[in-house]
PDB file of C-alpha atoms in Angstrom:
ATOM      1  CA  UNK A   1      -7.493 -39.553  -4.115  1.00  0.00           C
ATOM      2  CA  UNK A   2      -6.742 -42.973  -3.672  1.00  0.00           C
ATOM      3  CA  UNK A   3      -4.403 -44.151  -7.141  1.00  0.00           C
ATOM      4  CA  UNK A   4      -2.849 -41.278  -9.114  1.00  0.00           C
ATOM      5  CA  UNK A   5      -1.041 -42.405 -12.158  1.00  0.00           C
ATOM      6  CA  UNK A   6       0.973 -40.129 -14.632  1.00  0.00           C
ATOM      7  CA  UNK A   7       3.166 -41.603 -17.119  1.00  0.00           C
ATOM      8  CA  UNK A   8       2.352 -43.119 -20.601  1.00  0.00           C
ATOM      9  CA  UNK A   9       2.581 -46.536 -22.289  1.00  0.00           C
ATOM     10  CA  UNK A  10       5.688 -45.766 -23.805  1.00  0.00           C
ATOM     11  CA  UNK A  11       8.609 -45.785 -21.898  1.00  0.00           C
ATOM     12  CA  UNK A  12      10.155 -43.713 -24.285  1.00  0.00           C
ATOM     13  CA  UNK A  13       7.945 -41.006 -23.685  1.00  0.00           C
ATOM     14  CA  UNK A  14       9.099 -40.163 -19.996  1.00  0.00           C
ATOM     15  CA  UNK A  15      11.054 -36.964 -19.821  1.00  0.00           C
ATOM     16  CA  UNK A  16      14.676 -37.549 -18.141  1.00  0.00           C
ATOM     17  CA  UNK A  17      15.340 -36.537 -14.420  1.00  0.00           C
ATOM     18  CA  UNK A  18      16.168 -33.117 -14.029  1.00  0.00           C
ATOM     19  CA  UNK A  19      20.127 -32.663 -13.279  1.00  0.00           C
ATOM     20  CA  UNK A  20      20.909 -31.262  -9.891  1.00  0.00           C
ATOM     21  CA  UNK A  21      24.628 -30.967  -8.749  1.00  0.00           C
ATOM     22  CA  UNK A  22      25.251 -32.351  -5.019  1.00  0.00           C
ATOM     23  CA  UNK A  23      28.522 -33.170  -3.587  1.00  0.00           C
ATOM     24  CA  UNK A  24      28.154 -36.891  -1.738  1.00  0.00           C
ATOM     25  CA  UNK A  25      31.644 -37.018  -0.555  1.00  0.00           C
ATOM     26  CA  UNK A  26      30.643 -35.830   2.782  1.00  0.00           C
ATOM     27  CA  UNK A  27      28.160 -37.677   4.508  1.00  0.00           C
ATOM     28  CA  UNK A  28      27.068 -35.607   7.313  1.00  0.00           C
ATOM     29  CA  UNK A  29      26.107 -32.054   4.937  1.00  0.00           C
ATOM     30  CA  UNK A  30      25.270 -35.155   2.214  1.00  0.00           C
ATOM     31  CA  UNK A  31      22.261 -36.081   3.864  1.00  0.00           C
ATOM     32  CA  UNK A  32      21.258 -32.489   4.853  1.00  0.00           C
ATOM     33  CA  UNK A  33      21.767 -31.689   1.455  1.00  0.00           C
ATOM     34  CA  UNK A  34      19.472 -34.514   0.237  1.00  0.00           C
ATOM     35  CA  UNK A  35      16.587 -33.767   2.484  1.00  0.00           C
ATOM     36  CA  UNK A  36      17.129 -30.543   1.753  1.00  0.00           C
ATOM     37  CA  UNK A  37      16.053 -31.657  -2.118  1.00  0.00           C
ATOM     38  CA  UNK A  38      13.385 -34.253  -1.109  1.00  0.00           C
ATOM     39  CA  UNK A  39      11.470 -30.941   0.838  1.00  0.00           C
ATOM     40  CA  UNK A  40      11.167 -29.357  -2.685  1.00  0.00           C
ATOM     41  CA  UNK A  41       8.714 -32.745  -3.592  1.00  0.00           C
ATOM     42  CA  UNK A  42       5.449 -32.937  -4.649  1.00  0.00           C
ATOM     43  CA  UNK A  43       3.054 -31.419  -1.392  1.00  0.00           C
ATOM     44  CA  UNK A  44       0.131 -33.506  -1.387  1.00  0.00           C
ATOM     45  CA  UNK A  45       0.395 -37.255  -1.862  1.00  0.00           C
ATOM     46  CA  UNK A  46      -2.264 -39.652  -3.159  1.00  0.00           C
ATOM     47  CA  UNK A  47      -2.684 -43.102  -1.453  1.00  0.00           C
ATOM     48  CA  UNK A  48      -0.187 -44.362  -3.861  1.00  0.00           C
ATOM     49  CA  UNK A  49       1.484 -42.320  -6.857  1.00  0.00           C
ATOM     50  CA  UNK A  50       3.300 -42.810 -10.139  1.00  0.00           C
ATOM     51  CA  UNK A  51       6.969 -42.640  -9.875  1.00  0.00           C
ATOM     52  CA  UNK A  52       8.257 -44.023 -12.799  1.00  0.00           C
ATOM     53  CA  UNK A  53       6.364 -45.994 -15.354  1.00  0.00           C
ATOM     54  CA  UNK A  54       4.175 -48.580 -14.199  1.00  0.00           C
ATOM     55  CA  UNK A  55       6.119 -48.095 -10.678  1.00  0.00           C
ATOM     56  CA  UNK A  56       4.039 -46.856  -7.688  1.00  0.00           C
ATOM     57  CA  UNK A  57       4.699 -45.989  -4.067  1.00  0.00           C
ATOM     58  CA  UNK A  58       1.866 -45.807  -1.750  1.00  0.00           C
ATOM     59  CA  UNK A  59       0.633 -46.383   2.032  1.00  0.00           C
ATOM     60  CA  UNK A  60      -0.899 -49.151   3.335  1.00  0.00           C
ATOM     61  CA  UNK A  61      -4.274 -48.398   2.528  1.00  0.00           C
ATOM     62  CA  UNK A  62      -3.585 -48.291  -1.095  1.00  0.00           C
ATOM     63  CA  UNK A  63      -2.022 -52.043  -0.607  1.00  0.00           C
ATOM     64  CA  UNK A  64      -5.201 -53.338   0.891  1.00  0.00           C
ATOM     65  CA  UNK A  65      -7.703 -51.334  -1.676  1.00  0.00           C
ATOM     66  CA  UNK A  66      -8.415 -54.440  -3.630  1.00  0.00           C
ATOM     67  CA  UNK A  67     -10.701 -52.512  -6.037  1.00  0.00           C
ATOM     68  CA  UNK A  68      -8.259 -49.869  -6.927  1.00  0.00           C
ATOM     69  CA  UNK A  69      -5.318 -52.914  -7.230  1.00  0.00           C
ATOM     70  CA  UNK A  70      -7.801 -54.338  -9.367  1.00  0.00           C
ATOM     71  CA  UNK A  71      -8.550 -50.928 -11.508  1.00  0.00           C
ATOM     72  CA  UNK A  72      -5.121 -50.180 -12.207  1.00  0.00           C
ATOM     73  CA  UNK A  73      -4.276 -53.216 -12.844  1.00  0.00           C
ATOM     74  CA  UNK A  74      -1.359 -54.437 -10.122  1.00  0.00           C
ATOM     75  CA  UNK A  75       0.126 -57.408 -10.851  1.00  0.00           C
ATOM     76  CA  UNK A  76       2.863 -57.183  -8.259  1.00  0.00           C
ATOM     77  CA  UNK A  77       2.945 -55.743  -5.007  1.00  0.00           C
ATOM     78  CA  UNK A  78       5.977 -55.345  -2.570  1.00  0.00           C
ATOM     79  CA  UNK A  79       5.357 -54.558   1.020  1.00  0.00           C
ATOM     80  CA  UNK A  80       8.262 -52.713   3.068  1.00  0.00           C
ATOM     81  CA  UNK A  81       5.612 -52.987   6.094  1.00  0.00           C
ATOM     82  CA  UNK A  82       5.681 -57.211   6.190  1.00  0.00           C
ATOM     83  CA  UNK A  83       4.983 -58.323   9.719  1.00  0.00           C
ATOM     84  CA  UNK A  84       4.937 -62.323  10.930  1.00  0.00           C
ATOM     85  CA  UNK A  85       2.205 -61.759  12.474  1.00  0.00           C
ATOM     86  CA  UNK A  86      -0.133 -61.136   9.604  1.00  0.00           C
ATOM     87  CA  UNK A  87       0.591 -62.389   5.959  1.00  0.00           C
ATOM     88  CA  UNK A  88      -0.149 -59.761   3.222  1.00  0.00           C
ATOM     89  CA  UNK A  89      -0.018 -62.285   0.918  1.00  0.00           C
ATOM     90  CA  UNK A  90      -3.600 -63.209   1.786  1.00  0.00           C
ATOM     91  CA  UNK A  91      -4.946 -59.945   1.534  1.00  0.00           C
ATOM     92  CA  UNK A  92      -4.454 -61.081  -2.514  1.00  0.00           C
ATOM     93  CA  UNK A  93      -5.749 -64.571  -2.499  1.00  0.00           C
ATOM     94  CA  UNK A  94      -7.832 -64.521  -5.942  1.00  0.00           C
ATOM     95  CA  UNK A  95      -6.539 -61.946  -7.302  1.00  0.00           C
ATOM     96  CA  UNK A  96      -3.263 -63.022  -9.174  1.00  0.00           C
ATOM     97  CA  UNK A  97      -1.373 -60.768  -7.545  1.00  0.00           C
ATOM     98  CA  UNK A  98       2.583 -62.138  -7.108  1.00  0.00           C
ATOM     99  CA  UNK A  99       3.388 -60.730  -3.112  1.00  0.00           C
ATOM    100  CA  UNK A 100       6.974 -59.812  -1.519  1.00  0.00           C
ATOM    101  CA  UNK A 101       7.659 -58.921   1.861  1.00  0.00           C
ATOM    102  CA  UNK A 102       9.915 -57.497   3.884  1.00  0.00           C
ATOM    103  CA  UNK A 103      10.316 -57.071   7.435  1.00  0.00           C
ATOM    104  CA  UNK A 104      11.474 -53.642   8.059  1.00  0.00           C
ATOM    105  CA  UNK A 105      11.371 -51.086  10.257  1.00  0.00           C
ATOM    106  CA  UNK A 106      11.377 -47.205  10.277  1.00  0.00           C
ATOM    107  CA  UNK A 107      14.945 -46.596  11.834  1.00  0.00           C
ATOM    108  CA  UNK A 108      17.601 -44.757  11.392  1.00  0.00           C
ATOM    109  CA  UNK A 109      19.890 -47.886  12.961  1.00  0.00           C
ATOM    110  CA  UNK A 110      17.857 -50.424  10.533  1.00  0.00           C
ATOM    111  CA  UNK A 111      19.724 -52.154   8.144  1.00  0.00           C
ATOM    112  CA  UNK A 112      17.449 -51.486   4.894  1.00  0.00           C
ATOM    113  CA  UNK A 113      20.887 -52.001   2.549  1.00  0.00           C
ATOM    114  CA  UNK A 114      20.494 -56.113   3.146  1.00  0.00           C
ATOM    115  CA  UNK A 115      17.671 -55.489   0.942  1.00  0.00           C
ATOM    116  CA  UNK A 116      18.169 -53.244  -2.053  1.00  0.00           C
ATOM    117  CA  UNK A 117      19.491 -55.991  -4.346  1.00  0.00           C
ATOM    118  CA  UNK A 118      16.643 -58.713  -3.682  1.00  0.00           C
ATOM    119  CA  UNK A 119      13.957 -56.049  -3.931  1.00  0.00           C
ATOM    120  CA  UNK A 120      15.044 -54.127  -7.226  1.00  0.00           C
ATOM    121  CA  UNK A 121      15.359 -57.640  -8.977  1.00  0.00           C
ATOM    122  CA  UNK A 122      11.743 -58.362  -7.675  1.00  0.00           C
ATOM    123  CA  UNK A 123      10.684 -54.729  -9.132  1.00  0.00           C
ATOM    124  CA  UNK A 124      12.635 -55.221 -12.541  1.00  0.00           C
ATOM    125  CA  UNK A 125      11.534 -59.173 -13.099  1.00  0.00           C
ATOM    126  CA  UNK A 126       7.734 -57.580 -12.909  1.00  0.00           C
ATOM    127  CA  UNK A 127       8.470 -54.651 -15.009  1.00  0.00           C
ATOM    128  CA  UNK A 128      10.202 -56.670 -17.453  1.00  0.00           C
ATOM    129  CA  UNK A 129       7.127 -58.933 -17.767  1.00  0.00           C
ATOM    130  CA  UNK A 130       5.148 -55.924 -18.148  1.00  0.00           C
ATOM    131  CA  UNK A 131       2.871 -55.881 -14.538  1.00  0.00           C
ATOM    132  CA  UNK A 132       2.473 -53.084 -12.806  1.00  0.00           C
ATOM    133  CA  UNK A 133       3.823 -52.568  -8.907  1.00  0.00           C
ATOM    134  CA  UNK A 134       2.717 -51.507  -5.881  1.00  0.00           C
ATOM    135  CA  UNK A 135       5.697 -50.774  -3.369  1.00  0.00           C
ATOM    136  CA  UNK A 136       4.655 -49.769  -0.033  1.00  0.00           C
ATOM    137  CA  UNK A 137       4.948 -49.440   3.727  1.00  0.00           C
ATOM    138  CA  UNK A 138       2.957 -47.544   6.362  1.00  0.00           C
ATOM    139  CA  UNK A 139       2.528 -44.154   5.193  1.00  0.00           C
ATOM    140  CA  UNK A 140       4.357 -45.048   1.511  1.00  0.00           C
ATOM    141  CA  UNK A 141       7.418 -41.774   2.137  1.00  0.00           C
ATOM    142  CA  UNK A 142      10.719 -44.013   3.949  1.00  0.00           C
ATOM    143  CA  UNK A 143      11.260 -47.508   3.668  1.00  0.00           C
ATOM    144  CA  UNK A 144       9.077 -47.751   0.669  1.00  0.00           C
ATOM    145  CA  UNK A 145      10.625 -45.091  -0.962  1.00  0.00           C
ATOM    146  CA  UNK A 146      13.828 -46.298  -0.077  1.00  0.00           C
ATOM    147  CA  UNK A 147      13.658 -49.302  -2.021  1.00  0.00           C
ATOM    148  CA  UNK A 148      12.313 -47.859  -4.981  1.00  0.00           C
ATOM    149  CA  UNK A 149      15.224 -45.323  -4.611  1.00  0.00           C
ATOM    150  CA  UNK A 150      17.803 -47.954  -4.727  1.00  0.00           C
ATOM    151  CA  UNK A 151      15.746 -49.742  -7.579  1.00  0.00           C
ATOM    152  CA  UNK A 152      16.272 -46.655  -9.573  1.00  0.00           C
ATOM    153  CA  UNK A 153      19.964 -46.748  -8.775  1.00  0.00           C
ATOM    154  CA  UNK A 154      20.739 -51.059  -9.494  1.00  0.00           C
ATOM    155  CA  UNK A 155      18.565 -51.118 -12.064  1.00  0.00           C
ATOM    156  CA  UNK A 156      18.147 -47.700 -13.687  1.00  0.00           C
ATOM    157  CA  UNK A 157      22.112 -46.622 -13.253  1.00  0.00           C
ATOM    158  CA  UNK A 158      20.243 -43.498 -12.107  1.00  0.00           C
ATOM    159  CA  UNK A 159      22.761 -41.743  -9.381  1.00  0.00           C
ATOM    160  CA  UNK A 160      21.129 -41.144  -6.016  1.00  0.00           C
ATOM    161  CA  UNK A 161      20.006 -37.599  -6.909  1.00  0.00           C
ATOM    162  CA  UNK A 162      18.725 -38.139  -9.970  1.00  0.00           C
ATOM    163  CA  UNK A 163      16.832 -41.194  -8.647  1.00  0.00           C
ATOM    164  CA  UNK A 164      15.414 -38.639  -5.816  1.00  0.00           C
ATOM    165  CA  UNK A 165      14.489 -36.156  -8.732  1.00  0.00           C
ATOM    166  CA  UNK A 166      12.630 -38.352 -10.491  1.00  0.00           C
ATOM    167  CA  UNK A 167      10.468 -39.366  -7.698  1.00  0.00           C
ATOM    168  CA  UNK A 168       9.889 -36.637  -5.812  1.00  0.00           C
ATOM    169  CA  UNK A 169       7.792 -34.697  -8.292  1.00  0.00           C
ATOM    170  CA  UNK A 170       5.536 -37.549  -8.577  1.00  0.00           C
ATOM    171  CA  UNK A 171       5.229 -38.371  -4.832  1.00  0.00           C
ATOM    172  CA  UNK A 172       6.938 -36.318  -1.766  1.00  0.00           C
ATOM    173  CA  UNK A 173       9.238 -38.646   0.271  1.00  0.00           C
ATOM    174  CA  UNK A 174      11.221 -38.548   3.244  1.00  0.00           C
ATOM    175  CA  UNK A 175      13.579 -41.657   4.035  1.00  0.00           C
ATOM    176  CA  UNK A 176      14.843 -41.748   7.311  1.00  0.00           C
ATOM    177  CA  UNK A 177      18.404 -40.325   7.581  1.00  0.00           C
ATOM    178  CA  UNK A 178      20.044 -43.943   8.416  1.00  0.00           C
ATOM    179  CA  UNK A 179      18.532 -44.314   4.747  1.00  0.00           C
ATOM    180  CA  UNK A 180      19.668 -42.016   3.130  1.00  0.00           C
ATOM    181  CA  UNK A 181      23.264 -42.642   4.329  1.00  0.00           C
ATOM    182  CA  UNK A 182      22.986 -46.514   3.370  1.00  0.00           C
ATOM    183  CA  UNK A 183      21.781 -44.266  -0.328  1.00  0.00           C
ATOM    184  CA  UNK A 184      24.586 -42.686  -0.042  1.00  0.00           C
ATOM    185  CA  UNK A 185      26.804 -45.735   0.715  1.00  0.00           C
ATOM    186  CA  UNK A 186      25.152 -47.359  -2.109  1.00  0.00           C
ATOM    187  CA  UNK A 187      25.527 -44.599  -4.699  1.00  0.00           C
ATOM    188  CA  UNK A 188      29.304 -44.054  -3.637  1.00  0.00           C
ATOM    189  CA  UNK A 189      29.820 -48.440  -4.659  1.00  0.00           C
ATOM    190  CA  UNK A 190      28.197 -47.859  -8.040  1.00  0.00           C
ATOM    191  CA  UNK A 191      30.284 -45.154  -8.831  1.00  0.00           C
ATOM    192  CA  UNK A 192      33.638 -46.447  -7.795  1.00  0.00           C
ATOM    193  CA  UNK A 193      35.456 -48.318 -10.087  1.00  0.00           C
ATOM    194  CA  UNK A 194      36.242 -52.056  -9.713  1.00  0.00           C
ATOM    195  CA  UNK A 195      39.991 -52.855  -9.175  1.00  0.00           C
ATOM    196  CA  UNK A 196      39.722 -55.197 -12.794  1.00  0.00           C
ATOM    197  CA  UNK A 197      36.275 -55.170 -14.172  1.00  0.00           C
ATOM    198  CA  UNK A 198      35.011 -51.767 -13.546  1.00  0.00           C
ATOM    199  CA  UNK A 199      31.394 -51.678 -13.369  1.00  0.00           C
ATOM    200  CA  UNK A 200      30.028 -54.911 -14.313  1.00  0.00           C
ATOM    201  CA  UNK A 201      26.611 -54.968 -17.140  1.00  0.00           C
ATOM    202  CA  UNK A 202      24.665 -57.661 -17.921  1.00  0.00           C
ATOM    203  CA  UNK A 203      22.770 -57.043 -20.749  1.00  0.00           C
ATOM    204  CA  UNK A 204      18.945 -58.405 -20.759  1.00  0.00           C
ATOM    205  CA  UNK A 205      17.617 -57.694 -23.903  1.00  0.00           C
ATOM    206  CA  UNK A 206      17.255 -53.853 -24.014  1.00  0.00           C
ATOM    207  CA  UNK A 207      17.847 -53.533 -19.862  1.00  0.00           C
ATOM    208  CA  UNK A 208      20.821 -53.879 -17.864  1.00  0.00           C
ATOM    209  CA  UNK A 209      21.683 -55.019 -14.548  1.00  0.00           C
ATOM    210  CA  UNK A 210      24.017 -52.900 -12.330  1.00  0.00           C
ATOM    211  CA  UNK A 211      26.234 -54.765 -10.029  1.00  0.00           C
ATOM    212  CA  UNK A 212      28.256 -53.295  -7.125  1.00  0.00           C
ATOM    213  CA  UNK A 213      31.823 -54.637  -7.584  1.00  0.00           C
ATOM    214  CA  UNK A 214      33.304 -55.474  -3.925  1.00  0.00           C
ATOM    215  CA  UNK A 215      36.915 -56.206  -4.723  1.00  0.00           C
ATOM    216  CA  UNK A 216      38.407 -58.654  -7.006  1.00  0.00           C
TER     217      UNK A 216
END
């Protein structure tokens, strides 16, 4: 199966995340914890799945499937996988397809955190204009799934488990446990409150925008 889509039109229509109780406070059984949950994902992957609506994760030959882009209509794709030494972009010349990459690699010492905020406002700017992404790496289960992860979290205000529980019965993942800990650290800023303002909204139209407060 190359493409396997699942959710309707409607946004509305999407059933919420199933609730499942972990304790984050400790880092070390945190991350056990949470791969623990990711094993229980879907089994057998697609080239690139559903994960939310109009939201897909997939490998890299899913990104360079120009007929299936072009069947399901991608309009944006973001590519965890980016190398200088090839440009994705050109793999959509013609196409109207709007490209992001980013240069990152599958380690537990990379710093994937530097770019949570810059790719979940590139996911939510296409969703709001109503495209369709494609976010993917490699084999479409860490880095790509990462990001989407900590979409899911800025832009969602989905907590880290719930984020995991919504994805992982529509594709199994498996970031990398330096991930999952910059997750972690990431969930544990959105849920602490600021020192004046709390947690900071900006309202756009009917979506918000979740900020991490560092001090005031």
């Amino acid at each position: 199966m190359s493409f396997t889509s699942k959710f309707p039109q409607s946004w509305n229509d999407r059933p919420p995340p199933r609730k499942v109780e972990i304790d984050l406070s400790s880092p070390g059984l945190a991350v056990f914890e949470l791969e623990r949950l990711l094993f229980t994902g879907k089994a057998i992957n697609s080239h690139a799945d559903e994960v939310w609506p109009r939201l897909y994760i997939g490998d890299q030959d899913s990104a360079t499937n120009v007929h299936q882009l072009a069947n399901h209509h991608v309009t944006h794709v973001l590519n965890a996988n980016h190398s200088k030494r090839r440009d994705g972009a050109e793999t959509y010349l013609g196409m109207n397809i709007k490209y992001f990459g980013i240069e990152a690699h599958d380690s537990c010492n990379f710093d994937m955190s530097v770019n949570f905020q810059t790719a979940a406002d590139f996911i939510h700017r296409a969703l709001s204009e109503g495209g369709i992404v494609l976010v993917h790496c490699a084999v479409g289960v860490s880095r790509s799934a990462t990001l989407v992860l900590a979409y899911l979290m800025l832009r969602q205000n989905l907590t880290l488990v719930d984020a995991i529980c919504a994805v992982k019965e529509n594709r199994g993942v498996i970031p990398n446990r330096g991930f999952l800990r910059q997750l972690i650290n990431l969930d544990t800023k959105l849920m602490t409150p600021c020192p004046m303002a709390k947690i900071l909204y900006l309202h756009i139209s009917t979506s918000c925008h979740r900020f991490i407060c560092i001090g005031v």
